[in-house]
Every structure is written in structure tokens, then in C-alpha cells.
Coordinates of C-alpha atoms in Angstrom, one line a residue:
M1 CA 25.0 45.0 0.2
I2 CA 25.7 46.5 3.6
R3 CA 29.2 47.4 2.5
I4 CA 28.0 49.2 -0.6
L5 CA 25.4 51.1 1.5
F6 CA 28.1 52.1 4.0
F7 CA 30.4 53.3 1.2
I8 CA 27.7 55.5 -0.3
L9 CA 26.9 57.0 3.0
L10 CA 30.6 57.8 3.6
V11 CA 30.9 59.5 0.2
L12 CA 27.7 61.5 0.9
A13 CA 29.1 62.6 4.3
L14 CA 32.3 63.8 2.7
A15 CA 30.5 65.7 0.0
L16 CA 28.3 67.4 2.5
G17 CA 31.3 68.3 4.6
F18 CA 33.1 69.9 1.7
A19 CA 30.0 71.8 0.7
W20 CA 29.6 73.1 4.2
L21 CA 33.3 74.3 4.2
A22 CA 32.9 75.9 0.7
D23 CA 30.0 78.0 2.0
R24 CA 32.1 79.2 4.9
P25 CA 35.5 80.3 3.5
G26 CA 38.4 81.1 5.9
E27 CA 42.2 81.2 6.3
L28 CA 44.3 78.9 8.4
S29 CA 47.7 80.2 9.8
L30 CA 50.2 77.8 11.3
I31 CA 53.7 78.7 12.8
W32 CA 55.9 75.7 12.9
Q33 CA 59.7 75.9 13.7
G34 CA 59.7 79.7 13.2
Q35 CA 58.0 79.6 9.9
L36 CA 54.5 80.9 9.1
I37 CA 52.3 78.7 7.0
E38 CA 49.1 80.2 5.7
M39 CA 46.4 78.3 3.6
S40 CA 42.7 78.3 3.0
L41 CA 40.4 76.2 5.2
M42 CA 39.3 74.0 2.2
R43 CA 42.9 73.2 1.3
A44 CA 43.8 72.3 4.9
A45 CA 40.8 69.9 5.1
S46 CA 41.8 68.2 1.9
I47 CA 45.4 67.7 3.1
L48 CA 44.2 66.2 6.3
I49 CA 41.8 63.7 4.7
S50 CA 44.5 62.7 2.2
L51 CA 47.0 62.1 5.0
F52 CA 44.5 59.9 6.8
A53 CA 43.9 57.9 3.7
A54 CA 47.6 57.4 3.1
V55 CA 48.0 56.1 6.7
L56 CA 45.3 53.6 6.2
I57 CA 46.8 52.3 2.9
V58 CA 50.2 51.9 4.6
I59 CA 48.7 49.9 7.4
W60 CA 46.9 47.7 5.0
L61 CA 50.1 47.0 3.0
V62 CA 52.0 46.2 6.2
R63 CA 49.3 43.8 7.4
A64 CA 49.1 42.1 4.0
V65 CA 52.8 41.5 3.9
W66 CA 52.9 40.3 7.5
Q67 CA 50.0 37.8 6.9
S68 CA 51.0 36.6 3.5
P69 CA 52.3 33.2 4.6
H70 CA 49.1 32.4 6.3
T71 CA 47.1 33.7 3.4
V72 CA 49.0 31.5 0.9
T73 CA 48.6 28.4 3.2
R74 CA 44.9 29.0 3.5
Y75 CA 44.5 29.4 -0.2
F76 CA 46.1 26.1 -0.9
R77 CA 44.2 24.4 1.9
A78 CA 40.9 25.7 0.5
R79 CA 41.8 24.6 -3.0
K80 CA 42.6 21.1 -1.7
R81 CA 39.3 21.0 0.2
D82 CA 37.4 22.1 -2.9
R83 CA 39.0 19.3 -4.9
G84 CA 38.1 16.8 -2.2
Y85 CA 34.5 17.9 -2.1
Q86 CA 34.4 17.7 -5.9
A87 CA 35.7 14.2 -5.7
L88 CA 33.2 13.3 -3.0
S89 CA 30.3 14.7 -5.1
T90 CA 31.5 12.8 -8.1
G91 CA 31.9 9.6 -6.1
L92 CA 28.4 9.8 -4.6
I93 CA 26.9 10.4 -8.0
A94 CA 28.8 7.4 -9.4
A95 CA 27.7 5.2 -6.4
G96 CA 24.1 6.2 -7.1
A97 CA 24.5 5.4 -10.8
G98 CA 26.1 2.0 -9.9
D99 CA 29.6 2.7 -11.2
A100 CA 31.6 0.8 -8.7
S101 CA 35.1 1.5 -10.2
L102 CA 34.6 5.3 -10.4
A103 CA 33.0 5.4 -7.0
R104 CA 36.0 3.5 -5.5
K105 CA 38.5 5.8 -7.3
M106 CA 36.7 8.9 -6.0
A107 CA 36.6 7.5 -2.5
L108 CA 40.3 7.0 -2.4
R109 CA 40.9 10.5 -3.9
T110 CA 38.5 12.0 -1.3
R111 CA 40.3 10.2 1.5
S112 CA 43.6 11.7 0.4
L113 CA 42.3 15.2 0.1
I114 CA 39.9 15.4 3.1
S115 CA 40.0 13.9 6.5
A116 CA 37.2 11.6 7.5
D117 CA 36.9 13.3 10.9
Q118 CA 36.1 16.5 9.1
E119 CA 33.7 15.1 6.6
P120 CA 31.5 12.0 7.7
L121 CA 30.1 11.6 4.2
I122 CA 33.3 9.8 3.3
H123 CA 32.1 6.9 5.3
L124 CA 28.8 6.9 3.4
L125 CA 30.6 6.9 0.1
E126 CA 32.8 4.0 1.1
A127 CA 29.8 2.1 2.4
Q128 CA 27.8 2.6 -0.8
T129 CA 30.8 1.6 -2.8
A130 CA 31.2 -1.6 -0.8
L131 CA 27.5 -2.4 -1.3
I132 CA 27.8 -2.0 -5.1
E133 CA 30.8 -4.3 -5.1
G134 CA 29.1 -6.9 -3.0
K135 CA 31.3 -6.4 0.1
Y136 CA 28.5 -6.4 2.6
D137 CA 30.8 -7.0 5.6
D138 CA 32.8 -3.9 4.8
A139 CA 29.6 -1.9 4.3
R140 CA 28.2 -3.1 7.6
K141 CA 31.4 -2.0 9.4
K142 CA 31.2 1.4 7.8
F143 CA 27.6 1.7 9.0
E144 CA 28.6 0.7 12.5
L145 CA 31.2 3.5 12.5
M146 CA 28.5 5.9 11.4
A147 CA 26.1 4.7 14.0
D148 CA 28.7 5.4 16.8
D149 CA 29.1 9.0 15.6
P150 CA 26.4 11.3 17.0
E151 CA 26.5 13.3 13.7
T152 CA 25.7 10.3 11.5
R153 CA 23.9 8.1 14.0
E154 CA 20.6 8.0 12.2
L155 CA 22.2 7.4 8.8
G156 CA 24.2 4.5 10.1
L157 CA 21.2 2.9 11.9
R158 CA 19.2 3.1 8.7
G159 CA 22.0 1.4 6.7
L160 CA 22.2 -1.4 9.4
F161 CA 18.5 -1.8 9.4
L162 CA 18.3 -2.2 5.6
E163 CA 21.2 -4.7 5.7
A164 CA 19.6 -6.7 8.5
R165 CA 16.2 -6.8 6.6
R166 CA 18.0 -7.9 3.4
L167 CA 19.6 -10.8 5.2
G168 CA 16.4 -11.8 6.9
A169 CA 17.6 -11.0 10.4
H170 CA 14.2 -9.6 11.6
E171 CA 15.2 -9.4 15.2
A172 CA 18.3 -7.3 14.4
A173 CA 16.3 -5.1 12.1
R174 CA 13.8 -4.6 14.9
Q175 CA 16.5 -3.6 17.4
Y176 CA 18.0 -1.1 14.9
A177 CA 14.6 0.4 14.2
E178 CA 13.7 0.7 17.9
R179 CA 17.1 2.3 18.6
A180 CA 16.6 4.9 15.8
A181 CA 13.0 5.6 17.0
E182 CA 14.3 6.1 20.5
K183 CA 17.1 8.5 19.5
A184 CA 15.2 10.2 16.8
P185 CA 11.4 9.8 17.1
H186 CA 10.9 12.2 14.2
L187 CA 12.1 9.6 11.6
P188 CA 9.2 8.1 9.7
W189 CA 11.0 4.9 8.6
A190 CA 12.0 4.1 12.2
T191 CA 8.5 4.6 13.5
L192 CA 6.8 2.6 10.7
A193 CA 9.3 -0.2 11.0
T194 CA 8.9 -0.4 14.7
L195 CA 5.1 -0.4 14.3
D196 CA 5.4 -3.3 11.9
H197 CA 7.6 -5.3 14.2
R198 CA 5.4 -4.8 17.2
G199 CA 2.4 -5.6 15.1
Q200 CA 4.0 -8.9 14.2
A201 CA 4.7 -9.7 17.8
G202 CA 1.2 -8.7 18.8
E203 CA 2.3 -5.9 21.1
W204 CA -0.6 -3.7 20.4
D205 CA -0.3 -1.5 23.5
E206 CA 3.3 -0.7 22.8
A207 CA 2.5 0.0 19.2
I208 CA -0.3 2.3 20.1
R209 CA 2.0 4.2 22.5
L210 CA 4.7 4.6 19.9
L211 CA 2.1 5.8 17.4
D212 CA 0.8 8.4 19.8
Q213 CA 4.4 9.7 20.3
S214 CA 4.9 9.9 16.5
R215 CA 1.6 11.8 16.2
A216 CA 2.6 14.3 18.8
A217 CA 5.9 14.8 16.9
R218 CA 4.0 15.1 13.6
V219 CA 6.1 12.4 12.0
L220 CA 3.1 11.0 10.1
E221 CA 0.2 12.8 8.5
K222 CA -3.0 13.0 10.5
K223 CA -4.9 10.8 8.1
E224 CA -2.3 8.1 7.9
A225 CA -1.8 8.1 11.7
D226 CA -5.5 7.9 12.3
R227 CA -5.8 4.9 9.9
K228 CA -2.9 3.0 11.6
K229 CA -4.2 3.7 15.0
A230 CA -7.7 2.4 14.0
V231 CA -6.1 -0.8 12.7
L232 CA -4.2 -1.3 15.9
L233 CA -7.3 -0.7 18.0
T234 CA -9.2 -3.2 15.8
A235 CA -6.4 -5.8 16.3
R236 CA -6.5 -5.3 20.0
A237 CA -10.3 -5.6 20.0
M238 CA -10.1 -8.9 18.0
E239 CA -7.6 -10.3 20.5
K240 CA -9.7 -9.5 23.6
F241 CA -13.1 -10.2 22.1
D242 CA -13.5 -13.7 23.7
R243 CA -12.4 -12.8 27.2
D244 CA -13.5 -9.1 27.4
A245 CA -16.4 -8.2 25.0
R246 CA -16.9 -4.8 26.6
G247 CA -13.3 -3.8 26.1
A248 CA -13.4 -5.1 22.6
R249 CA -16.5 -3.0 22.0
D250 CA -14.8 0.2 23.3
D251 CA -11.7 -0.4 21.1
A252 CA -13.8 -1.1 18.0
L253 CA -15.9 2.0 18.6
A254 CA -12.8 4.1 19.1
A255 CA -11.4 2.7 15.8
L256 CA -14.6 3.6 14.0
K257 CA -14.3 7.2 15.2
L258 CA -10.8 7.4 13.6
D259 CA -11.9 5.6 10.4
D260 CA -15.6 5.1 9.8
S261 CA -14.9 2.9 6.7
L262 CA -12.9 0.2 8.5
V263 CA -15.1 -2.9 8.1
P264 CA -13.4 -5.2 10.6
A265 CA -13.9 -2.6 13.4
A266 CA -17.6 -2.4 12.6
L267 CA -17.9 -6.2 12.6
I268 CA -16.2 -6.5 16.0
A269 CA -18.3 -3.6 17.5
A270 CA -21.5 -5.1 16.2
K271 CA -20.7 -8.6 17.5
A272 CA -19.9 -7.2 20.9
L273 CA -23.2 -5.3 21.0
F274 CA -25.1 -8.3 19.8
R275 CA -23.5 -10.3 22.7
E276 CA -24.8 -7.6 25.1
D277 CA -28.3 -7.9 23.5
N278 CA -28.0 -4.4 22.1
L279 CA -29.4 -5.3 18.7
R280 CA -30.5 -1.8 17.8
K281 CA -27.2 -0.1 18.2
G282 CA -25.3 -3.0 16.6
A283 CA -27.6 -2.9 13.6
S284 CA -27.2 0.8 13.2
I285 CA -23.4 0.5 13.1
L286 CA -23.7 -2.1 10.3
E287 CA -26.3 0.0 8.4
K288 CA -24.0 3.0 8.6
I289 CA -21.0 1.2 7.2
W290 CA -23.2 -0.6 4.6
K291 CA -24.2 2.9 3.3
L292 CA -20.5 3.6 2.7
G293 CA -19.9 0.4 0.8
P294 CA -21.8 -2.9 0.8
H295 CA -19.7 -5.8 2.1
P296 CA -20.7 -9.5 2.2
E297 CA -19.5 -10.0 5.8
V298 CA -21.5 -7.0 6.9
A299 CA -24.6 -8.4 5.2
R300 CA -24.1 -11.9 6.7
L301 CA -23.8 -10.5 10.2
Y302 CA -26.7 -8.2 9.8
V303 CA -29.0 -10.8 8.5
R304 CA -28.1 -13.3 11.2
A305 CA -27.9 -10.7 14.0
R306 CA -30.4 -12.6 16.2
G307 CA -30.0 -16.3 16.5
G308 CA -33.7 -17.1 17.0
D309 CA -34.9 -15.5 13.9
S310 CA -36.7 -17.6 11.3
A311 CA -35.9 -17.7 7.6
V312 CA -38.7 -15.3 6.9
D313 CA -37.3 -12.8 9.4
R314 CA -33.8 -13.1 7.9
L315 CA -35.4 -12.4 4.5
K316 CA -37.0 -9.2 5.9
R317 CA -33.6 -8.0 7.2
A318 CA -32.0 -8.7 3.8
K319 CA -34.7 -6.7 2.1
R320 CA -33.9 -3.9 4.6
L321 CA -30.3 -3.9 3.4
E322 CA -31.4 -3.8 -0.2
S323 CA -33.6 -0.8 0.4
I324 CA -30.6 1.0 1.9
R325 CA -28.4 0.4 -1.2
S326 CA -30.5 -0.7 -4.1
N327 CA -29.2 -1.9 -7.5
N328 CA -26.2 -3.5 -5.9
A329 CA -24.9 -7.0 -6.6
V330 CA -24.0 -7.7 -2.9
A331 CA -27.4 -6.6 -1.7
L332 CA -29.2 -8.6 -4.4
A333 CA -27.1 -11.7 -3.6
T334 CA -27.9 -11.3 0.1
V335 CA -31.7 -11.2 -0.7
A336 CA -31.4 -14.2 -3.0
E337 CA -29.6 -16.3 -0.3
A338 CA -32.2 -15.3 2.3
A339 CA -35.1 -16.1 -0.1
L340 CA -33.6 -19.5 -0.9
E341 CA -33.5 -20.3 2.8
A342 CA -37.1 -19.1 3.1
R343 CA -38.1 -21.3 0.1
E344 CA -39.2 -18.3 -1.9
L345 CA -37.5 -19.7 -5.0
A346 CA -39.0 -17.3 -7.6
L347 CA -37.7 -14.3 -5.6
A348 CA -34.4 -15.9 -5.1
R349 CA -34.0 -16.6 -8.8
E350 CA -35.0 -13.1 -9.7
K351 CA -32.5 -11.4 -7.4
A352 CA -29.7 -13.8 -8.2
E353 CA -30.1 -13.3 -12.0
A354 CA -30.1 -9.5 -11.4
A355 CA -26.9 -9.8 -9.3
A356 CA -25.3 -11.9 -12.1
R357 CA -26.1 -9.2 -14.6
L358 CA -24.4 -6.5 -12.4
E359 CA -21.4 -8.5 -11.3
P360 CA -21.0 -12.0 -12.8
T361 CA -18.8 -13.6 -10.1
E362 CA -18.2 -17.2 -9.1
S363 CA -20.4 -17.1 -6.0
I364 CA -23.4 -15.7 -7.9
F365 CA -23.5 -18.6 -10.4
L366 CA -23.0 -21.1 -7.6
L367 CA -26.0 -19.5 -5.8
L368 CA -28.0 -19.9 -9.1
A369 CA -27.0 -23.6 -9.2
D370 CA -28.3 -24.0 -5.6
I371 CA -31.5 -22.3 -6.5
E372 CA -31.8 -24.5 -9.6
E373 CA -31.3 -27.6 -7.5
A374 CA -34.0 -26.5 -5.0
D375 CA -36.4 -25.4 -7.6
T376 CA -36.3 -27.8 -10.6
G377 CA -33.7 -30.3 -9.8
D378 CA -32.7 -30.3 -13.5
E379 CA -29.1 -31.7 -13.7
G380 CA -28.6 -30.0 -17.0
R381 CA -29.4 -26.5 -15.7
I382 CA -27.3 -27.1 -12.6
R383 CA -24.3 -28.1 -14.7
H384 CA -24.9 -25.0 -16.8
W385 CA -24.6 -22.7 -13.8
M386 CA -21.6 -24.6 -12.5
A387 CA -19.9 -24.1 -15.8
Q388 CA -20.6 -20.4 -15.7
A389 CA -19.1 -20.3 -12.2
L390 CA -15.9 -21.9 -13.4
R391 CA -15.6 -19.3 -16.2
S392 CA -16.3 -16.4 -13.8
P393 CA -13.9 -14.1 -11.9
R394 CA -13.3 -15.1 -8.4
D395 CA -15.1 -13.1 -5.6
P396 CA -13.2 -10.4 -3.7
A397 CA -11.4 -11.5 -0.6
W398 CA -9.0 -10.2 2.0
T399 CA -5.8 -10.0 0.0
A400 CA -2.3 -8.8 0.9
D401 CA 1.0 -9.4 -0.9
G402 CA -0.5 -11.9 -3.3
V403 CA -2.1 -14.1 -0.6
T404 CA -5.7 -14.3 0.6
S405 CA -7.1 -14.9 4.0
P406 CA -10.6 -16.0 5.0
T407 CA -10.6 -13.3 7.7
W408 CA -9.1 -9.8 8.0
L409 CA -5.6 -9.7 9.6
P410 CA -3.9 -6.5 10.9
V411 CA -0.5 -7.6 9.6
S412 CA 0.6 -9.2 6.4
P413 CA 2.0 -12.8 7.0
V414 CA 4.4 -12.3 4.1
S415 CA 6.0 -8.9 4.6
G416 CA 4.8 -8.1 8.1
R417 CA 3.4 -4.7 6.9
L418 CA 0.7 -3.2 9.0
D419 CA -2.7 -2.6 7.4
A420 CA -1.8 -4.6 4.3
F421 CA -5.0 -6.5 3.7
E422 CA -7.5 -5.1 1.2
W423 CA -10.9 -6.3 0.1
K424 CA -10.3 -7.0 -3.6
A425 CA -10.3 -9.8 -6.2
P426 CA -7.3 -12.2 -5.8
P427 CA -4.6 -11.8 -8.5
L428 CA -5.0 -15.3 -9.9
Q429 CA -8.3 -16.1 -11.6
L430 CA -9.8 -17.9 -14.5
S431 CA -10.9 -15.5 -17.3
G432 CA -14.3 -15.7 -18.9
A433 CA -15.3 -16.0 -22.5
T434 CA -15.6 -12.3 -23.2
E435 CA -12.9 -9.9 -24.0
D436 CA -13.1 -8.1 -20.6
G437 CA -12.6 -11.4 -18.7
H438 CA -16.3 -11.7 -17.5
P439 CA -18.9 -14.1 -18.8
N440 CA -21.9 -12.7 -20.5
A441 CA -24.6 -13.2 -17.8
D442 CA -27.5 -12.2 -20.1
E443 CA -26.5 -14.7 -22.8
A444 CA -26.1 -17.4 -20.1
I445 CA -29.6 -16.7 -18.8
R446 CA -31.2 -16.5 -22.2
S447 CA -29.6 -19.8 -23.3
L448 CA -31.7 -21.6 -20.8
P449 CA -35.3 -22.6 -21.6
P450 CA -38.0 -21.2 -19.4
V451 CA -38.6 -23.0 -16.1
S452 CA -41.9 -24.9 -16.4
A453 CA -44.6 -24.5 -13.7
T454 CA -44.9 -28.2 -13.2
P455 CA -42.1 -30.7 -13.3
P456 CA -41.8 -32.6 -16.6
A457 CA -43.3 -36.1 -16.8
P458 CA -40.8 -38.9 -16.7
E459 CA -39.9 -40.3 -20.0
P460 CA -40.4 -44.0 -20.6
E461 CA -37.3 -46.0 -20.1
P462 CA -35.7 -47.0 -23.5
A463 CA -35.1 -50.6 -24.2
K464 CA -31.9 -51.8 -22.8
P465 CA -29.4 -52.2 -25.7
P466 CA -27.4 -55.4 -25.9
A467 CA -24.1 -53.4 -25.7
T468 CA -23.5 -52.1 -22.1
I469 CA -20.6 -50.7 -20.2
E470 CA -19.7 -52.7 -17.2
A471 CA -18.7 -50.9 -14.0
E472 CA -15.2 -52.3 -13.9
P473 CA -11.8 -50.6 -13.5
A474 CA -11.1 -51.1 -17.2
I475 CA -13.8 -50.1 -19.7
R476 CA -14.6 -52.9 -22.1
V477 CA -16.0 -52.2 -25.5
P478 CA -18.6 -54.9 -26.4
E479 CA -18.3 -56.6 -29.8
Q480 CA -20.6 -55.4 -32.5
S481 CA -23.7 -57.4 -32.8
E482 CA -27.0 -57.3 -34.6
P483 CA -29.7 -55.3 -32.9
S484 CA -32.4 -57.2 -31.1
E485 CA -36.0 -57.2 -32.2
A486 CA -37.1 -55.5 -29.0
A487 CA -34.6 -52.7 -29.5
G488 CA -35.6 -52.4 -33.2
K489 CA -39.3 -52.1 -32.3
A490 CA -38.6 -49.4 -29.7
K491 CA -40.7 -46.4 -30.2
E492 CA -38.9 -43.6 -31.9
P493 CA -39.7 -40.0 -30.8
E494 CA -41.7 -38.0 -33.4
E495 CA -39.5 -35.0 -33.1
A496 CA -36.0 -34.7 -31.6
P497 CA -35.9 -32.1 -28.8
D498 CA -33.7 -29.1 -29.1
P499 CA -30.3 -29.3 -27.4
F500 CA -30.3 -27.8 -23.9
F501 CA -27.5 -25.3 -24.5
G502 CA -28.2 -24.7 -28.2
R503 CA -25.7 -27.4 -29.2
P504 CA -25.4 -31.2 -28.9
P505 CA -24.2 -32.3 -25.4
D506 CA -20.6 -33.2 -24.9
D507 CA -21.4 -36.8 -23.8
P508 CA -23.9 -38.4 -26.2
G509 CA -24.2 -41.5 -24.1
V510 CA -24.5 -45.1 -25.4
R511 CA -25.1 -45.3 -29.1
D512 CA -28.4 -46.6 -30.4
P513 CA -27.8 -50.3 -31.4
A514 CA -29.8 -49.7 -34.5
A515 CA -26.9 -47.6 -35.9
G516 CA -24.4 -50.3 -35.1
N517 CA -24.0 -51.4 -38.8
K518 CA -23.3 -47.9 -39.9
D519 CA -20.2 -47.4 -37.8
K520 CA -17.6 -50.0 -38.2
A521 CA -15.3 -48.4 -35.6
G522 CA -17.3 -49.8 -32.7
L523 CA -19.0 -48.0 -29.8
R524 CA -17.9 -44.4 -29.3
L525 CA -17.6 -43.5 -25.6
F526 CA -16.6 -39.8 -25.8

């Protein structure tokens, strides 16, 4: 573009010069070797410019002839280099596609056309080809050569890191990651891998220092870096909680400033404040995180914040949580548990059934079974709730990489990944009877008869039948005999009661001896 502009300006200057001479005509006289030469000024200027152009053309021709050998050599060298880069590009594409034969062929062609000292990507192509062919030792040697070259150091270290992690050599992988993070702190993979390894080793101070360096270099996004630092601070607070409650409190509060939704940090901060008898501030922290998302561990710690409280006091605190987040299954279950401890069974049943309608989980139905045992003691109703619990989805738990933990952990025990645990339902669970995998809580509650105000009167014991089942390791079926007179004169109920679950029970018990003559197959146990 600059050349075109320069050419246009030159032509314009020549045109202006000739126009200026045309407006000022004149004669030019020249005596050379005794001869007088006369011509117009315009003609003389044209001859001078043409002569200058001819000289330039001659110089260009002489220079082209003189440099022609070098030009020809450079042409063929450039053509060979272009063919080598074309083979290198084809080989990298073939290696990425998994075509080992074509990648190996292109690697050999590239090596013959281009020197590896001039193009380090040849080592990468050969390493990738060796990985596809399963020659891991050759690939590792290529990555080591790349790691020694300052131009390809980071690429070689990453290849060595991936190979070490594939082989399970975690210590070697850690060393490669730390070396890459030291030489190039701007690499996200090196920073994250080093953080994970230091988290596995429990080196929280070193991990936090490395994370601060990466944040200064803007390797990670601000939100991701704040989350990881909050996790590291929480892990350090958990480690020092028993020996230094004040330091644990400061770390947990700093973690909450970075991520106010981190439940483990809130729990550690609240426990440390409760240990210092600062009940108000600890409760305010729990209430704040409860507003963001109700959590059973938060509710449990909030209700039992003060060890000397009575069951009625704990029920009041549970109601306080329900008032903050109403119409929530966790809040309703918390009130139901506290009401059960306070022996307010009607309130406990009401809240538990409401929680079951919102989220029918295993713990809700187990809580209903406990309430049923404390209220009526009816074994049939208790078995009903236990059966519903078996059919219900499992409760959420701290889950990472397919494993669950009773408490939150900063690092996954499977993959070693930092901040891997999430509060969610475990992957393996028993599905319910409905299409969406959840039992119908309304139907389960309606299938029960209403709870009577007074316990039912005990029924008279029926006459002992002659056929009994002895409590022995092997069950003996008694021989068929005629019913006794006492059993025959036993009082029959006027009206058979309705089945408890709307259908006959699974275990009918011992058959009435009066029906012994009707069934020739003997006594049916199941």
C-alpha cells in the first residue's frame, strides 16, 4: 500500500514538473566538441529523465544477473521448506485424528525436509505419533527433549505431567507441575495441578501463597480464584480448630467474605464463636447462610447452639429457622425433630407430613416412623413408614467422584481435585413407585387410618390352636388334626376389620384350625 502511494506521488510530481516547464518555454544551447546543439527546454528535460530511467534499468539487470545463483538457491530452499511445513501440518492433523501410519509417514517426510533445530514442532509430531502407537517410552524421551529446550519447555513439561499422571506416578506429576508453575506461573494447568497436589498433602499455606501469585498474574478468573481460596482457608480452619479456635474463626470469616455460600466455612466460624460464648454473632452467621439455602447441618448446629437448652428451647430455635425460610422441607423436618424431642407429637406429625409432601426422602419417612413409635406404638403404622423410607430417594450428602462422605472435605479422595465435594443426592439410590422416582407421599399418608385419641383396647387373646410353630432352627409343620372343642367354640368377630394398608397383609400368620379340613396341603407359613 505504501509503495502504491509512493508511485502515485512520483507520477504526480513528474506531471507537475512538466506542466511548470510547459508554462515557461525556453531554448537550451550546448556547444560540445565544436558543435552547437540547440533544443527546447521541454525536450531537454525529457531526454534527461529518460536517460536516468535507462541507467536504473541497466543497474537492475546487472544486479539480477549477479544474484541469480543465490536467488535460485533461495527459491528451491523456500519450496522445500513449504513442502516440509505442509507435511508437518498433515502429520499433526493425522495425529489428532488417530491415524498412526499417516502421522509416522509425515513425521519422516518432515524430518527429511526440515531440520528439527529449526522447527521444534517436529518433536511434538513424533511424540504424538509415539503415543498413538503405544510407544510411551519414546514419547517420554521426546517430551524430555522438549522440556530441555527453552522454546518448548512448557509443552514438554505438560506432556511429561500427563504421562506421569496416566501411569499413576503422582509424585513425578507433582514435580513436573511445580516446575512448570515456577518457570511459567501464567499456565492455568500447572497452577491448578500444583494446588491439587498441595491440597492432598495438606500444605494449605503453600497452596494459598501459590494461589495469590496466580491471582496477581490473572491466571484464573476472579470468581474461580476467590472460590478456591475460600476452600483453602476453610480447610486450614478445620485443621487448626481444635488447637487454635481463634485462628480457625479468622480463616473461616475470611473464607465467607470471599464466598458467602460456603456452608463448611459458616459452620466452622459458628462453632468457633460458640466456643467463645459469642452466641449472637454465631447465630447471625448461620441465619445468613440459611437464607441463601437451607442446609441440614446448619439447622442442626443452630438448634443445638447452646448445650444447656431444653427441648422446648430447641423447638423455639427450630421455629425461628422455619420463619426465616418457610415452606421448606429442611425447615419443616427440623421443626418436626425438635417437636419430637419436646414430646409435642401432634406438631411433629404435622410438620413431618408437610415435609414429606414437599420432598419425600428417606430421612423424612424414618422421622415419621419415630413419631409413630412415640405417639401410637402401632407396629403396622411403623412398618408402613419404614417401607416408604426404603422406596424413597436417598437424602443429599457430600458427594465427589461417585463417593459420599459424612463430612465435607476440601479434596476428593478419589481424584485429588480441590473443591470437588457437592451437596447433592448420591448417584445410587432405590427408585420409588412413581414414574419420577419418588413415592407419592399424599397417597402414603391417606392410606393410613386416622390416629385415635385413645389407644385401642387390647383384643382378647384367641384360643391357642393345636398346631404351633416351635422356635427351633428347622421349622416343623405339624400334622393335620381335628380342631379342638375349645377352638371351635372360640368367639368369632362379628365383622372382619378392614386391612391396614387397603389389602391383606403379607404374613397372614397361623391358620385357623377350623379351616384345617378345607386345605389338604397342610399349614401355609408364607
